[in-house]
PDB file of C-alpha atoms and ligand atoms in Angstrom:
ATOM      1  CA  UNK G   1       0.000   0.000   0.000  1.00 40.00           C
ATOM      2  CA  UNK G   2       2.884   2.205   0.095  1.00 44.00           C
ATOM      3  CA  UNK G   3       3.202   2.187  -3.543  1.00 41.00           C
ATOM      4  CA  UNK G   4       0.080   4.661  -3.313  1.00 42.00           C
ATOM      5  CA  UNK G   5       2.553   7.535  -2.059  1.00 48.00           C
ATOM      6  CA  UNK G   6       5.066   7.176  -5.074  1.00 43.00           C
ATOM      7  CA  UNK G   7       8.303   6.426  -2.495  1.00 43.00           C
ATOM      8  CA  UNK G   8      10.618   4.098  -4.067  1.00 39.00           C
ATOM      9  CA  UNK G   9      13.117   2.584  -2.495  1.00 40.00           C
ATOM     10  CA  UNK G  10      16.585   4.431  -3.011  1.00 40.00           C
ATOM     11  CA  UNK G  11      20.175   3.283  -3.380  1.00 36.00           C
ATOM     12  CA  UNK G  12      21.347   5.848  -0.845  1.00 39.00           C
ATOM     13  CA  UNK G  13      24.447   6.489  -3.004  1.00 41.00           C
ATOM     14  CA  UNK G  14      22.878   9.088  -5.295  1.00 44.00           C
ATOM     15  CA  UNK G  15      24.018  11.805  -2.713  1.00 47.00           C
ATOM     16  CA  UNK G  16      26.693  10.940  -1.303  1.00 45.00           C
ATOM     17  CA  UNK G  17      27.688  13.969   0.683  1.00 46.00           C
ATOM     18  CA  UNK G  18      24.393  15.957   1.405  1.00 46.00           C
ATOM     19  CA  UNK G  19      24.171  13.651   4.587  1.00 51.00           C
ATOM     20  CA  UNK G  20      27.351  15.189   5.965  1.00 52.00           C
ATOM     21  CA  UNK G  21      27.415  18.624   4.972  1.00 50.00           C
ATOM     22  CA  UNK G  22      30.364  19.846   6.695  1.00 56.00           C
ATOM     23  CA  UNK G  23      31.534  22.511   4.477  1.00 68.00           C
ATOM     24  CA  UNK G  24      29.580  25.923   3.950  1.00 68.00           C
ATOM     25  CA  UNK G  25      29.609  25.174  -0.014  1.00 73.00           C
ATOM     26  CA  UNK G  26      27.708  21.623   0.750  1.00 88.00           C
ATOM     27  CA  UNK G  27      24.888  23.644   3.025  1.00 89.00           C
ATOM     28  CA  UNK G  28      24.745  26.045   0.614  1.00 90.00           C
ATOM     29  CA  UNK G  29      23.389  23.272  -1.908  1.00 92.00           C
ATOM     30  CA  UNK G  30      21.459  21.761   0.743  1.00 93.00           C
ATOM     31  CA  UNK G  31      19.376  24.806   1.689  1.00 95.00           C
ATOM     32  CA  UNK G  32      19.437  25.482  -2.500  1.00 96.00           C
ATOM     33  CA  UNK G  33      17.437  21.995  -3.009  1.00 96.00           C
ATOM     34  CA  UNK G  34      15.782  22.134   0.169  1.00 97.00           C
ATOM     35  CA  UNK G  35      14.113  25.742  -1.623  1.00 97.00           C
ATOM     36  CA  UNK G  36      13.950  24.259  -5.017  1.00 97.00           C
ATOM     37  CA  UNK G  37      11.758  21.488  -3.967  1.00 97.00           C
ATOM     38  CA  UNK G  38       9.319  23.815  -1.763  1.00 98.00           C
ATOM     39  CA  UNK G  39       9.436  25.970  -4.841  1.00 97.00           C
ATOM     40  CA  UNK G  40       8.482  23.144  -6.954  1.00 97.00           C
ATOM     41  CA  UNK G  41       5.456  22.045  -5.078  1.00 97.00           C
ATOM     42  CA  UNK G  42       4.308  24.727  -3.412  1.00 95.00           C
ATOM     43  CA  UNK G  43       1.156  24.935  -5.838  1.00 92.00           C
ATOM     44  CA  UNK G  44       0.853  28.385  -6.274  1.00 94.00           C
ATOM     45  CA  UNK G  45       3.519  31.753  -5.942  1.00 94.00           C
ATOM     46  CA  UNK G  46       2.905  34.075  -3.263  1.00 94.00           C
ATOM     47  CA  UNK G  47       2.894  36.679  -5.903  1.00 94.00           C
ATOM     48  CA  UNK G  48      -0.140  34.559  -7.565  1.00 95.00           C
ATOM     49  CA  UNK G  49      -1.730  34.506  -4.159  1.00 95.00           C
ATOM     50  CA  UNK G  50      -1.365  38.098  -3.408  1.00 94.00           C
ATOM     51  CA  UNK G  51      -3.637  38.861  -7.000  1.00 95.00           C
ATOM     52  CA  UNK G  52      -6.104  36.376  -5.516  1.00 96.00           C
ATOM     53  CA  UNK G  53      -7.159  38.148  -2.622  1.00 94.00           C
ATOM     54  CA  UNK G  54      -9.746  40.270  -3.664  1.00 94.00           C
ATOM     55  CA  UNK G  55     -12.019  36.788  -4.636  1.00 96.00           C
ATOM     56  CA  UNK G  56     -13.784  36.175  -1.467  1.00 97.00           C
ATOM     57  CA  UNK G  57     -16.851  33.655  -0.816  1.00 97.00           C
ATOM     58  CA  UNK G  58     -20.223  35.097  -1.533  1.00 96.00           C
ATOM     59  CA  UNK G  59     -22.746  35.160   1.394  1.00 97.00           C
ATOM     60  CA  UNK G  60     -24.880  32.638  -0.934  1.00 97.00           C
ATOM     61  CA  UNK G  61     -21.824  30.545  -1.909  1.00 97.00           C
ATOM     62  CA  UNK G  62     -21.185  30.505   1.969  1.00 98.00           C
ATOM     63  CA  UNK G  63     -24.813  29.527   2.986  1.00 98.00           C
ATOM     64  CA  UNK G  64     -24.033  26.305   0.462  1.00 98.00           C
ATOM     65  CA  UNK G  65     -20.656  25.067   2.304  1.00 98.00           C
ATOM     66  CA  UNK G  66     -23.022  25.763   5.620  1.00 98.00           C
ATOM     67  CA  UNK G  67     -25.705  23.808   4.557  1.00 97.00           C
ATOM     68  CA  UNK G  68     -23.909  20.271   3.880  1.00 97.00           C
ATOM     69  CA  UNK G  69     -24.131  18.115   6.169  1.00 95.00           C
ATOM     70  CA  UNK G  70     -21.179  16.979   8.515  1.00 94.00           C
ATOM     71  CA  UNK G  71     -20.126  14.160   6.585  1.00 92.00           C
ATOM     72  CA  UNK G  72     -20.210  15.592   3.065  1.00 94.00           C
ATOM     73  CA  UNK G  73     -18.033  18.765   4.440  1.00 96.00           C
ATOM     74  CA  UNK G  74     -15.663  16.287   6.287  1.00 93.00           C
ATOM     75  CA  UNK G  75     -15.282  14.553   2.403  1.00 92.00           C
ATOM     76  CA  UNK G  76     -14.729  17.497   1.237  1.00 95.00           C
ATOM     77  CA  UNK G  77     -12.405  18.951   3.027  1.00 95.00           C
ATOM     78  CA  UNK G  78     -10.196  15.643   3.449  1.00 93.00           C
ATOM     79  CA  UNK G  79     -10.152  15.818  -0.172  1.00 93.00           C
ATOM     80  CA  UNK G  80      -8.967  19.336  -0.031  1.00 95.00           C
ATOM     81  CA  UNK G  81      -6.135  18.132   2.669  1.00 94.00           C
ATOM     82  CA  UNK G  82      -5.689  14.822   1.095  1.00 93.00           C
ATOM     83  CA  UNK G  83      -3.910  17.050  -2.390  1.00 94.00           C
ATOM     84  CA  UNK G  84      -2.249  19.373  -0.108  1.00 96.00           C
ATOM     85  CA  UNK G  85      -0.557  16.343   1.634  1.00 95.00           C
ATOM     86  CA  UNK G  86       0.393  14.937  -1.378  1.00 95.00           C
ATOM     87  CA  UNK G  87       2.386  17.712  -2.559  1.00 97.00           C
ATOM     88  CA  UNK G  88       4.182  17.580   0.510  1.00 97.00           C
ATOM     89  CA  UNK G  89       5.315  13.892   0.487  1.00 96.00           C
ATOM     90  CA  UNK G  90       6.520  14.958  -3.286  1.00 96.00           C
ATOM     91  CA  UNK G  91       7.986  17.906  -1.513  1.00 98.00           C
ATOM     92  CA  UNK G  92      10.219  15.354   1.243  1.00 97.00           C
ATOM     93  CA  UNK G  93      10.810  13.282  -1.585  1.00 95.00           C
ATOM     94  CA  UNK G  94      13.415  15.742  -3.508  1.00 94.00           C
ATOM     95  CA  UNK G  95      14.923  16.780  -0.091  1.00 94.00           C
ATOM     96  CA  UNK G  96      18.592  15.185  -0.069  1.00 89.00           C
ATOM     97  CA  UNK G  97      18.869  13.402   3.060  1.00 91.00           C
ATOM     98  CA  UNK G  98      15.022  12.699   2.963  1.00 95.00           C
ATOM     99  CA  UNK G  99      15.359  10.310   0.438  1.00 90.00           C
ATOM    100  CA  UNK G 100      18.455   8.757   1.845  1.00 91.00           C
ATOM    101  CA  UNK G 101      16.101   6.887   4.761  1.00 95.00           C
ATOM    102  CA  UNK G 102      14.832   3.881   4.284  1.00 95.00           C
ATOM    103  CA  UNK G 103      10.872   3.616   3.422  1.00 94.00           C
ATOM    104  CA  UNK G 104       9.727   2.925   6.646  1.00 94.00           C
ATOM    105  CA  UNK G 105      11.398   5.866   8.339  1.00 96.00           C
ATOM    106  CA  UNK G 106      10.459   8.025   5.587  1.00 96.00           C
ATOM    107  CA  UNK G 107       6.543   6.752   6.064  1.00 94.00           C
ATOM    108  CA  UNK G 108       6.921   7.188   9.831  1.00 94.00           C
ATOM    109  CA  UNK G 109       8.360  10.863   9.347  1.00 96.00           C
ATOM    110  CA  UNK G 110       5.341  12.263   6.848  1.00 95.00           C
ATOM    111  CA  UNK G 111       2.760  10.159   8.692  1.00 91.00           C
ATOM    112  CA  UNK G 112       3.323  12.929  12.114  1.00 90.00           C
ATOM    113  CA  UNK G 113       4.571  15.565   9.761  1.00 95.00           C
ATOM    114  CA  UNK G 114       2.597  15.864   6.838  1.00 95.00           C
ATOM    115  CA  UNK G 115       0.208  17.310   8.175  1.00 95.00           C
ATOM    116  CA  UNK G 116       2.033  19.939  10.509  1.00 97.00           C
ATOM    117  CA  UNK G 117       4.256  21.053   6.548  1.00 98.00           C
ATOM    118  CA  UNK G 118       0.564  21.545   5.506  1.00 97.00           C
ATOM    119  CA  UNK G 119      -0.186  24.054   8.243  1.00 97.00           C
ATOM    120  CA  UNK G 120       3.248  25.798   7.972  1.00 98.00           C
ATOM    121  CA  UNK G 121       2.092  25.602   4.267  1.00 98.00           C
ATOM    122  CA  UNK G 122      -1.407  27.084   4.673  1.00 98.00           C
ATOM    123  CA  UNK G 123       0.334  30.704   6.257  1.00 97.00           C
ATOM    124  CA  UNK G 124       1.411  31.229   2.219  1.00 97.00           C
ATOM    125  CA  UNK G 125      -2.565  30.828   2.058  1.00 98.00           C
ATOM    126  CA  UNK G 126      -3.609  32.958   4.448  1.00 98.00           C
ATOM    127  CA  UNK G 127      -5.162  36.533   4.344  1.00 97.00           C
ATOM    128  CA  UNK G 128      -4.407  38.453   8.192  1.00 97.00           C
ATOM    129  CA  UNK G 129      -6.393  41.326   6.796  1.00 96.00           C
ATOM    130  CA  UNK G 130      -9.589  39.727   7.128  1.00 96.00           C
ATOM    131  CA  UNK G 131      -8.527  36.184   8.444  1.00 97.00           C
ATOM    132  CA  UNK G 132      -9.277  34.123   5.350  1.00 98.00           C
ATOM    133  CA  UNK G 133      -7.118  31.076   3.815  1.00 98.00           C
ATOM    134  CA  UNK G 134      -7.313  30.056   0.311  1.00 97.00           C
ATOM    135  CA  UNK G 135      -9.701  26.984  -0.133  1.00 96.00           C
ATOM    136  CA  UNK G 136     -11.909  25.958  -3.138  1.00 95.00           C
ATOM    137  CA  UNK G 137     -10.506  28.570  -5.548  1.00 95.00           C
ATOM    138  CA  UNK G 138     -11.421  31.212  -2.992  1.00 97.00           C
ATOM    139  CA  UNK G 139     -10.512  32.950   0.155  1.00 98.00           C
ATOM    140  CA  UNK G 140     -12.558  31.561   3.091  1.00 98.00           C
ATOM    141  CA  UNK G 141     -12.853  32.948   6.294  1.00 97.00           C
ATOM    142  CA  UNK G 142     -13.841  29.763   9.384  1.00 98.00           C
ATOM    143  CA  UNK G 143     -17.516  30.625   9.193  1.00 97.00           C
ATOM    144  CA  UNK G 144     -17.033  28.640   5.550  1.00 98.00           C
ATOM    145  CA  UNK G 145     -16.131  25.228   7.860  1.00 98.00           C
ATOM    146  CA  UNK G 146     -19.292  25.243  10.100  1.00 97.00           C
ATOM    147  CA  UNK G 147     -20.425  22.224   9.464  1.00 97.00           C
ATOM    148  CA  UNK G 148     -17.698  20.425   9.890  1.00 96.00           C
ATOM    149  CA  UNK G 149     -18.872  20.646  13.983  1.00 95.00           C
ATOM    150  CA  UNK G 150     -15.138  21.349  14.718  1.00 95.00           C
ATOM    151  CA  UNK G 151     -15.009  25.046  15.483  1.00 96.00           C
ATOM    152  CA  UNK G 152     -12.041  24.606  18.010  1.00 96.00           C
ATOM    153  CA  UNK G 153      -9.960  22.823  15.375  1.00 97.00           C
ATOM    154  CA  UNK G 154     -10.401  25.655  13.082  1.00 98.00           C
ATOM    155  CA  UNK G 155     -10.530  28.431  15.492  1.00 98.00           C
ATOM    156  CA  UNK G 156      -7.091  27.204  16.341  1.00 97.00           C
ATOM    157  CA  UNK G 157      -5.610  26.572  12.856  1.00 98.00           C
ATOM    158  CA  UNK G 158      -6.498  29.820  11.822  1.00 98.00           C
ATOM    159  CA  UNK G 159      -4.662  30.844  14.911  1.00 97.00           C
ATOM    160  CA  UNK G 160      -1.705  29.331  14.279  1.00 98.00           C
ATOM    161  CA  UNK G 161      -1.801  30.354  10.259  1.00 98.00           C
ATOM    162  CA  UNK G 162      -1.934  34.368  11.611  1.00 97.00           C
ATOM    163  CA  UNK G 163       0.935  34.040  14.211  1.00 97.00           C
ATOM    164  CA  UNK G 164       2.776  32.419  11.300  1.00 98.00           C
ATOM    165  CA  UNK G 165       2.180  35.196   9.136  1.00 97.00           C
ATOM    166  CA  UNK G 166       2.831  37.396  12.102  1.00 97.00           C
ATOM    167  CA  UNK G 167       6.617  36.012  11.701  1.00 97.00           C
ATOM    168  CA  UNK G 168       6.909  37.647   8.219  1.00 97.00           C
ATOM    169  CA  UNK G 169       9.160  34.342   6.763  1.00 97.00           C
ATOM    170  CA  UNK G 170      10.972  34.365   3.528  1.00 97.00           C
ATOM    171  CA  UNK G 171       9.948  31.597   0.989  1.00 97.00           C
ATOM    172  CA  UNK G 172      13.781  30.393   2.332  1.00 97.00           C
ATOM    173  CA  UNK G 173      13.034  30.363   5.394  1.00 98.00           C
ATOM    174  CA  UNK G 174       9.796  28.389   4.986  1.00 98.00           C
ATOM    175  CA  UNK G 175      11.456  25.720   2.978  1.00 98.00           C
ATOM    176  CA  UNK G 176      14.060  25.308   5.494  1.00 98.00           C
ATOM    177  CA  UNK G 177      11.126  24.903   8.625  1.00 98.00           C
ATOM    178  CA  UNK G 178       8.977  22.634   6.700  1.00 98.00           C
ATOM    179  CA  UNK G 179      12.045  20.316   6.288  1.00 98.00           C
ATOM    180  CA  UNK G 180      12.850  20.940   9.662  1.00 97.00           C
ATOM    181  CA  UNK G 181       9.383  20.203  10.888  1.00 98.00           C
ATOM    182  CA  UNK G 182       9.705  16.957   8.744  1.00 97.00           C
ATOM    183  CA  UNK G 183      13.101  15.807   9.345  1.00 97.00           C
ATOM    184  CA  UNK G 184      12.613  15.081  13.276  1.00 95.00           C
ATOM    185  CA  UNK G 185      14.046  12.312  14.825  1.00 96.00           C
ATOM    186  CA  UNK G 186      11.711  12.047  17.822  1.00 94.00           C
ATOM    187  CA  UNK G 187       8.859  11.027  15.881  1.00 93.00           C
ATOM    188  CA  UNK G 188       7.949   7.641  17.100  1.00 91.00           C
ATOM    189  CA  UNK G 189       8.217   4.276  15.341  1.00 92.00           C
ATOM    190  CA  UNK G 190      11.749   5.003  13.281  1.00 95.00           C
ATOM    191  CA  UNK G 191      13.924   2.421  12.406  1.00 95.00           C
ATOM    192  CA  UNK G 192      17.115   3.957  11.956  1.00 95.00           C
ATOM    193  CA  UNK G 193      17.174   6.987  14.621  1.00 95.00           C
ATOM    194  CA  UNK G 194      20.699   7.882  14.139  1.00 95.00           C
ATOM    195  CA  UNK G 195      20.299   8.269  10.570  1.00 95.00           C
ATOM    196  CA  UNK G 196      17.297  10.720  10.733  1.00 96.00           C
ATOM    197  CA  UNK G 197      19.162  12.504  13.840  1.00 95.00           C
ATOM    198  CA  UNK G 198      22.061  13.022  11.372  1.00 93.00           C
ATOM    199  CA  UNK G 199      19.544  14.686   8.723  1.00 94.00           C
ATOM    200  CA  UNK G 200      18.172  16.633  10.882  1.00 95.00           C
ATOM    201  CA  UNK G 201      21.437  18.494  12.236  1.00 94.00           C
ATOM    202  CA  UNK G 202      22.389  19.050   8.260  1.00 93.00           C
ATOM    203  CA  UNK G 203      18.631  20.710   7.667  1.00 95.00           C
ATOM    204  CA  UNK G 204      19.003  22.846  11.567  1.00 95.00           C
ATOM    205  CA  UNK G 205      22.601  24.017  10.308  1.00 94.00           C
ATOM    206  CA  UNK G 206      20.824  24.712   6.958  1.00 95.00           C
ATOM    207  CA  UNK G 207      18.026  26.894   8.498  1.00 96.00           C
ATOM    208  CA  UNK G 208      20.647  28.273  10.662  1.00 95.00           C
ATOM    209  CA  UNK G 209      22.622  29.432   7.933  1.00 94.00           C
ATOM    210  CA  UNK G 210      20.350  31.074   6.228  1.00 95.00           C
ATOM    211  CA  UNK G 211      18.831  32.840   9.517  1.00 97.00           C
ATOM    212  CA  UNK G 212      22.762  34.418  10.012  1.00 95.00           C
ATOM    213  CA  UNK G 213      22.823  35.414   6.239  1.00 94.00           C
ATOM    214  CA  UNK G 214      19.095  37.220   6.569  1.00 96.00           C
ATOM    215  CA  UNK G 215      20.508  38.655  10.106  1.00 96.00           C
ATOM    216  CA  UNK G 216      17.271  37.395  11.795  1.00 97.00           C
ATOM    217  CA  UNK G 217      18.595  34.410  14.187  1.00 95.00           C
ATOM    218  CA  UNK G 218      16.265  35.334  16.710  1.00 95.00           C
ATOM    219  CA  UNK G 219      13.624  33.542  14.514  1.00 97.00           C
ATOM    220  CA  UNK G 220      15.149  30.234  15.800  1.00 96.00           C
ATOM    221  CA  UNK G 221      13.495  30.485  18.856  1.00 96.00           C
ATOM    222  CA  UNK G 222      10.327  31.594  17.729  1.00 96.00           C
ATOM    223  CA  UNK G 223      10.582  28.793  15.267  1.00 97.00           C
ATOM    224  CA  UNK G 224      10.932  26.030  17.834  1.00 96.00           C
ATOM    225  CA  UNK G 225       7.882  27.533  19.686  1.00 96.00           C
ATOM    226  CA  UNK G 226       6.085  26.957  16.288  1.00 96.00           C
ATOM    227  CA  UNK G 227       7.118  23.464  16.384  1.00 96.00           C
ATOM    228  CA  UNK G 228       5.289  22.979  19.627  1.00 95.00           C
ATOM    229  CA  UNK G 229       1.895  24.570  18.441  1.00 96.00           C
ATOM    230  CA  UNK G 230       1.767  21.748  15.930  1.00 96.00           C
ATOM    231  CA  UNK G 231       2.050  19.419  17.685  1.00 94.00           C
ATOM    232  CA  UNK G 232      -0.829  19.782  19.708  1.00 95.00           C
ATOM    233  CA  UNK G 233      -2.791  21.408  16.738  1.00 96.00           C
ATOM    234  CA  UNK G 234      -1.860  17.473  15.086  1.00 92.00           C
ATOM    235  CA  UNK G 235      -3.434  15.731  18.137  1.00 92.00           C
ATOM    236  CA  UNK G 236      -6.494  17.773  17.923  1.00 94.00           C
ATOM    237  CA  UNK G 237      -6.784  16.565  14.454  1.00 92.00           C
ATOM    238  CA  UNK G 238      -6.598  13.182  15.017  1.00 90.00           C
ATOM    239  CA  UNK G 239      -8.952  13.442  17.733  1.00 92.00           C
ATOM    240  CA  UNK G 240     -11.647  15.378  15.592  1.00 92.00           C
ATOM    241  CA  UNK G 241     -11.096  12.388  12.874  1.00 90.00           C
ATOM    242  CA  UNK G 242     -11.533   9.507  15.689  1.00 90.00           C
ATOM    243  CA  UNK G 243     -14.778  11.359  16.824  1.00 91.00           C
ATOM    244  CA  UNK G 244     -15.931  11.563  13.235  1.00 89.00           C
ATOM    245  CA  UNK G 245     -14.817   7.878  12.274  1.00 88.00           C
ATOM    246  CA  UNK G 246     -16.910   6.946  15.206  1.00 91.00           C
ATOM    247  CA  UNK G 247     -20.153   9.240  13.892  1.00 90.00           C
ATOM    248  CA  UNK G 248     -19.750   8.515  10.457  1.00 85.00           C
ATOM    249  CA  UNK G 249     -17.701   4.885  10.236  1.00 88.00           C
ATOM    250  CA  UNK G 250     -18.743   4.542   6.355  1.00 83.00           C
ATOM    251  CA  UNK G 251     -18.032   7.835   5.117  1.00 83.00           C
ATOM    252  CA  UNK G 252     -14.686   7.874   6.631  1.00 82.00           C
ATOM    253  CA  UNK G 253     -13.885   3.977   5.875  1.00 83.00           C
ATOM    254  CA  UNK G 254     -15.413   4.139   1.755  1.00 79.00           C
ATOM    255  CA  UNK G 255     -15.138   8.022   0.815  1.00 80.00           C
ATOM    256  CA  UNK G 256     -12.176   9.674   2.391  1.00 82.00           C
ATOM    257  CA  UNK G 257      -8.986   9.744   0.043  1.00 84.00           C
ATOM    258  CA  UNK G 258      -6.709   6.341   0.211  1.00 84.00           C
ATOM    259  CA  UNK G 259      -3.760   8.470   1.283  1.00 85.00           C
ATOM    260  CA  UNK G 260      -5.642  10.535   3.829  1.00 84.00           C
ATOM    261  CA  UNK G 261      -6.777   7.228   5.693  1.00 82.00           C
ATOM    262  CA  UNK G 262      -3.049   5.835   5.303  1.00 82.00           C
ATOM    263  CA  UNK G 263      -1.821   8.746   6.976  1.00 80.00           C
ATOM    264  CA  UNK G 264      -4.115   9.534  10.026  1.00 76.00           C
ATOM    265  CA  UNK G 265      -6.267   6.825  10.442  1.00 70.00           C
TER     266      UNK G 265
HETATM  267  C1  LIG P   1      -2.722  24.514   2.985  1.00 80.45           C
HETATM  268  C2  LIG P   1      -1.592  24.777   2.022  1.00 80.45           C
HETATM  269  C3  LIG P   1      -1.690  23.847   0.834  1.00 80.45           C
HETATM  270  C4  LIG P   1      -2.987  24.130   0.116  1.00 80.45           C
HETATM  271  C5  LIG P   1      -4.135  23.889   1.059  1.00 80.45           C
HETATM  272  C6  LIG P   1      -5.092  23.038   0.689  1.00 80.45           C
HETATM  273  C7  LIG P   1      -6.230  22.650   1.536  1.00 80.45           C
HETATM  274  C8  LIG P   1      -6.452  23.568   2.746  1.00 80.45           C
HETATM  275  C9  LIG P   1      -5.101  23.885   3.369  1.00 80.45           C
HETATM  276  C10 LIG P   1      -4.135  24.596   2.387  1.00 80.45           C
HETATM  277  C11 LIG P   1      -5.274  24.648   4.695  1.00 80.45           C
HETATM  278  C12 LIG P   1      -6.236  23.973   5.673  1.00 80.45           C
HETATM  279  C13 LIG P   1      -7.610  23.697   5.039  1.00 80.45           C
HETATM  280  C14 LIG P   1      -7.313  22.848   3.778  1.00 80.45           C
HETATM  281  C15 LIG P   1      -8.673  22.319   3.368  1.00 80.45           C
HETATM  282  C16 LIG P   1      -9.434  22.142   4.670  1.00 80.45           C
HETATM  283  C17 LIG P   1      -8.527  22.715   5.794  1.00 80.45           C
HETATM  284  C18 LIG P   1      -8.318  25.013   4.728  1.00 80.45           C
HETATM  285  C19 LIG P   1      -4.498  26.068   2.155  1.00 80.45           C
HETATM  286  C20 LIG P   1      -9.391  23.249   6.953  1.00 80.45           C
HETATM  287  C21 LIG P   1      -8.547  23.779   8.106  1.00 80.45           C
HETATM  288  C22 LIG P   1     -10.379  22.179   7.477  1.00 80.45           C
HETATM  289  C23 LIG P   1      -9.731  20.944   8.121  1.00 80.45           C
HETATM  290  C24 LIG P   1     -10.805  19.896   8.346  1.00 80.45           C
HETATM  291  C25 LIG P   1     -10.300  18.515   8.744  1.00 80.45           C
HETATM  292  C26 LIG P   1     -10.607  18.278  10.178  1.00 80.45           C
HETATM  293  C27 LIG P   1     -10.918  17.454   7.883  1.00 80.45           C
HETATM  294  O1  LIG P   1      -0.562  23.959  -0.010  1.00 80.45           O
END
């Protein structure tokens, strides 16, 4: 079933440095793909997203997301996620490093973090004028997600999305914390700990590198309070699905996305 997420098994020996990045030249490439990959599935430019904002939900077109029931807008919705996750394990997948693990660590590292790259995602998404994220082809403020019957979930993702604006990051900078936030290695269930550990240190030296060239390495910290929020914005998640599987058991065992089930449930 893990032929559903595209990983393939790799030699390991395609890159043989970027595990060890010692010298400033071999960050410098590391942070280069790290930004190339966000870049190349990130789905839309901020640029593209600024032109967006004026398209907001009608009252009408709201009234119709309102008016479906819990189930269809939890459908929905996972759909919605279920795409956004997706670019994200192609995202991991070009990281150097990343690819390096072996399948089960790298299915143990997007199963906790997928999820927590699409929030740090959805800030690119997110309107702190008039609180409103990019959903459907239009901005949608949480009045949109009613009847999903999880206002606390969204109250707080919203939340997070506008204190992550609040931090004013660089497209850089956001590649280098979504690795980050990926490439942890005290997620449970991984196989080769040392390996991931290893990683990890190159991507942290490769975010702080580039926080020291953008003289703003008081970010770290801020960062690593970030890191926390997710977590327990992840667990709320998975506790909103559990509560729905239980409701709705045959909407979320025969309609929700193949991926989205693999992942969280
Ligand atoms: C995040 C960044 C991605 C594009 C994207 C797609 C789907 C969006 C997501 C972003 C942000 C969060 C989102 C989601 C669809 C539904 C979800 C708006 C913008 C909300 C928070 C509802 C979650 C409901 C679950 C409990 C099912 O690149």
């Amino acid at each position: 079933s893990h032929d559903m997420m595209g990983i393939h098994p790799y030699s390991g020996l395609e890159d043989p440095y970027s595990l060890y990045p010692h010298s400033l030249r071999n960050i410098d490439e590391l942070c280069a793909s790290i930004v190339r990959s966000h870049r190349e599935t990130s789905q839309y430019r901020v640029e593209e997203l600024q032109a967006l904002r004026w398209k907001l939900f009608s009252r009408e077109e709201i009234q119709t997301y309102q008016s479906k029931s819990v189930d269809e807008m939890w459908q929905h919705c996972a759909i919605r996620l279920t795409d956004a996750v997706q670019f994200v394990v192609e995202f991991a997948k070009h990281i150097p490093g990343f690819r390096m693990l072996s399948q089960n660590d790298q299915i143990a590292l997007l199963k906790t973090g997928s999820m927590e790259v699409v929030l740090v995602r959805m800030s690119r998404f997110f309107n702190t004028e008039n609180n409103t994220v990019f959903f459907d082809g239009k901005f949608a403020g949480t009045e949109v997600f009613k009847s999903l019957a999880c206002g606390d979930l969204i109250a707080a993702v919203f939340d997070f999305a506008h204190g992550m604006c609040a931090l004013k990051l660089t497209e850089q900078q956001i590649a280098l914390f979504s690795a980050l936030v990926l490439i942890n290695a005290d997620r449970p269930c991984l196989e080769d700990r040392g390996k991931v550990q290893r990683v990890q240190r190159s991507v942290e030296l490769g975010l702080t590198h580039i926080l020291h060239r953008d003289n703003q390495e008081s970010l770290m910290h801020k960062l690593y309070q970030r890191m926390a929020v997710l977590r327990s914005l992840c667990s709320l998640h998975m506790e909103k699905l559990r509560w729905f599987s239980q409701r709705y058991p045959l909407t979320a065992h025969s309609l929700f996305p193949p991926l989205y089930k693999e992942l969280f449930a």
